[in-house]
C-alpha positions as a printed NumPy array, in Angstrom:
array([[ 24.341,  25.664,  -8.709],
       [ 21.442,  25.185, -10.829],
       [ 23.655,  22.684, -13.202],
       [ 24.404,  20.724, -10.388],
       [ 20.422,  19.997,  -9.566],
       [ 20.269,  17.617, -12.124],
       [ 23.243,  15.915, -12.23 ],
       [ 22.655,  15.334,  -8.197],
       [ 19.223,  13.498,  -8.817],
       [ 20.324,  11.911, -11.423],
       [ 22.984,  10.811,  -9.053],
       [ 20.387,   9.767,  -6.803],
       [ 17.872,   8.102,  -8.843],
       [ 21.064,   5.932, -10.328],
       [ 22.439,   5.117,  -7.023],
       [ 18.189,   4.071,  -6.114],
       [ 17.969,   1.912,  -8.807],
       [ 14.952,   3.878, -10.362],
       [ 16.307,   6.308, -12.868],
       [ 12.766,   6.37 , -14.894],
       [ 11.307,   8.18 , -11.754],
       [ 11.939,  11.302, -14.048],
       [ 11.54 ,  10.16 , -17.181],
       [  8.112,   8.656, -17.103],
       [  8.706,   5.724, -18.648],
       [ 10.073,   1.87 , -17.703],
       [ 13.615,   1.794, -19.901],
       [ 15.651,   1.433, -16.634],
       [ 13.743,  -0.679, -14.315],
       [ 14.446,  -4.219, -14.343],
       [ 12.21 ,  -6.386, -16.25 ],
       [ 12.236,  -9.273, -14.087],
       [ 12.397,  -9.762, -10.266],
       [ 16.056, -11.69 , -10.642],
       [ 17.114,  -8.49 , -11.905],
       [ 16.306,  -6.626,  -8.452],
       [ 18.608,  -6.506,  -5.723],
       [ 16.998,  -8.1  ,  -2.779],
       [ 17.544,  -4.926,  -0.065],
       [ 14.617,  -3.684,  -2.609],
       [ 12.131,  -5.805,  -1.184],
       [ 13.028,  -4.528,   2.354],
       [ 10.203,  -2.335,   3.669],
       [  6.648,  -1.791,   3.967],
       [  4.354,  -2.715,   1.162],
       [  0.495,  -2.862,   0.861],
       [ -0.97 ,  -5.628,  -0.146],
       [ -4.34 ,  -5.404,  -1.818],
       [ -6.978,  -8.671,  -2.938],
       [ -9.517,  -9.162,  -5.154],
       [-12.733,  -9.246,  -3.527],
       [-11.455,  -7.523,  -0.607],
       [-12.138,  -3.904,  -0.016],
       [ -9.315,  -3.251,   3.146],
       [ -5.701,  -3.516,   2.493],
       [ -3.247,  -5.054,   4.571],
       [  0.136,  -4.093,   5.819],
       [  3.361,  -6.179,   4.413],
       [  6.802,  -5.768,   6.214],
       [  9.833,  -7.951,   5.157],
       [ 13.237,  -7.593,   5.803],
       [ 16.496,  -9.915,   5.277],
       [ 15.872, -13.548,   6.292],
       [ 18.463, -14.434,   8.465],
       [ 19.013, -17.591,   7.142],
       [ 18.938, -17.713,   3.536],
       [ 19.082, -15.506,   0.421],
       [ 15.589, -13.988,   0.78 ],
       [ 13.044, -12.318,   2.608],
       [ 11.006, -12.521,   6.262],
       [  8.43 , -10.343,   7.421],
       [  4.598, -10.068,   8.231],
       [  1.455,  -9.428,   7.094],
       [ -1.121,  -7.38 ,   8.999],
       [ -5.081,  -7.897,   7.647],
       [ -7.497,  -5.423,   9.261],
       [ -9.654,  -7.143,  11.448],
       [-13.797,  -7.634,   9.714],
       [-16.7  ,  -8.079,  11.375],
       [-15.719,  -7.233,  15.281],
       [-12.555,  -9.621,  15.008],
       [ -9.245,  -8.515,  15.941],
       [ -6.329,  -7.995,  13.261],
       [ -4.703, -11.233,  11.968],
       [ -0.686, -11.105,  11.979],
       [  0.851, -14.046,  10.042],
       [  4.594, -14.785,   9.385],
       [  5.976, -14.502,   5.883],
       [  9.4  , -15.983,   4.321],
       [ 10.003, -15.903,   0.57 ],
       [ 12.197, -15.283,  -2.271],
       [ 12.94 , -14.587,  -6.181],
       [ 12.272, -18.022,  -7.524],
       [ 14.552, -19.429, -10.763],
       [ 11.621, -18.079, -12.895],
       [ 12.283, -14.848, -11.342],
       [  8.358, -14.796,  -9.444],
       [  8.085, -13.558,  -6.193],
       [  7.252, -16.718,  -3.873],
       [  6.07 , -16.22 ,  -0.531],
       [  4.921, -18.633,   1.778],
       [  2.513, -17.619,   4.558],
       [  1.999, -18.629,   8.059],
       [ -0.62 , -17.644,  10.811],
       [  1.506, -19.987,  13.412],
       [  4.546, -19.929,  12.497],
       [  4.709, -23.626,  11.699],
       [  2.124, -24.601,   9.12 ],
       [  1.995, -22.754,   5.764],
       [ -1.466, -20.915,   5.66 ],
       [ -1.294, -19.126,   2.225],
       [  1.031, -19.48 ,  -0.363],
       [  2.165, -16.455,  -2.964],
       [  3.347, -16.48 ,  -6.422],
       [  3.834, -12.649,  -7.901],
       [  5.464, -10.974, -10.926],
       [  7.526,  -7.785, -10.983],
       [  5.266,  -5.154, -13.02 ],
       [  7.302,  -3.624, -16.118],
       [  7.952,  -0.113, -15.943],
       [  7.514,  -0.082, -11.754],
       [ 11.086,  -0.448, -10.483],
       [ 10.277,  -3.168,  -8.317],
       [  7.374,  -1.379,  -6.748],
       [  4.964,  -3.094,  -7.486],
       [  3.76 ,  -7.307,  -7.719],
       [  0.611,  -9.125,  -9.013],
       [  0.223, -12.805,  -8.663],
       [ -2.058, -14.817,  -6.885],
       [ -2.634, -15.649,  -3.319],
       [ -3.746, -19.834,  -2.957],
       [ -5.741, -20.004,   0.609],
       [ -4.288, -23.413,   2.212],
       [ -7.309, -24.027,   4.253],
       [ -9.581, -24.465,   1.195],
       [ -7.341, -23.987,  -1.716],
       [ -9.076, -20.971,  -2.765],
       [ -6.847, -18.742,  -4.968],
       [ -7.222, -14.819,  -5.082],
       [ -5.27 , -12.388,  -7.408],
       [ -3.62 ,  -9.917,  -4.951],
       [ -0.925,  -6.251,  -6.048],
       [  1.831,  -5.782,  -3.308],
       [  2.764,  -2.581,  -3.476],
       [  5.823,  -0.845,  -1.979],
       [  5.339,   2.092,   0.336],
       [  7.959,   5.053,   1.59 ],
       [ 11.505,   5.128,   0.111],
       [ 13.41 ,   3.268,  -2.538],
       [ 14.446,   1.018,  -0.022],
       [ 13.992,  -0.795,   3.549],
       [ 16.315,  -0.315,   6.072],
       [ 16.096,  -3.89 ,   7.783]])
């Protein structure tokens, strides 16, 4: 029984995608975002940006019309205000970047991201930079994945 321990996460991580879970180090994850399946983006992620102390909540799932992603984004509400929801549809650009476009509406594009998969995180983790459409303002932001391997959606 105690043989078969390993060999079942192993198994498991394989079968994840993530095999350097145990191992500490990145030789398994993909080094580029074309490289990830895109159920791996399915699920909740925190997004985090410079100058901004609160994180907010990312959910995308399978866009239902194309080869990529929809979901939200959830800020925390400053200063009294309530929570701002906007809309989100993206995908793995040709240069394998994670591009995002943002909409408080649901018509006009409010934010715009442009993110690269980190080495070593098994498409866990993103930096890139947020560009505010209102005054062209550009932030560096990390999106994070949260929870299990992968979404459900």
């Amino acid at each position: 029984m105690k043989r078969l321990l390993p060999a079942f996460l192993a198994a498991l991580l394989a079968a994840t995608g993530c095999t350097t879970a145990t191992q500490g180090g990145g030789g398994d994850c993909p080094a580029d975002a074309r490289e990830l399946p895109l159920q791996s983006l399915y699920g909740h992620w925190e997004a985090r940006f410079d100058g901004t102390p609160a994180t907010a909540a990312v959910q995308l799932g399978r866009h239902p019309d194309y080869a990529g992603v929809r979901g939200t984004i959830t800020r925390p509400a400053h200063g009294g205000a309530q929570p701002t929801v906007a809309q989100l549809a993206g995908d793995v650009d040709d240069d394998g970047a994670l591009s995002i476009d943002e909409s408080l509406d649901g018509r006009a594009i409010s934010g715009v991201w442009a993110g690269t998969l980190q080495p070593g995180s098994c498409g866990r983790e993103f930096r890139g930079t947020w560009r505010n459409a209102a005054d062209e303002s550009t932030h560096p932001f990390v999106l994070n994945k949260k929870g299990g391997m992968q979404g459900n959606q």
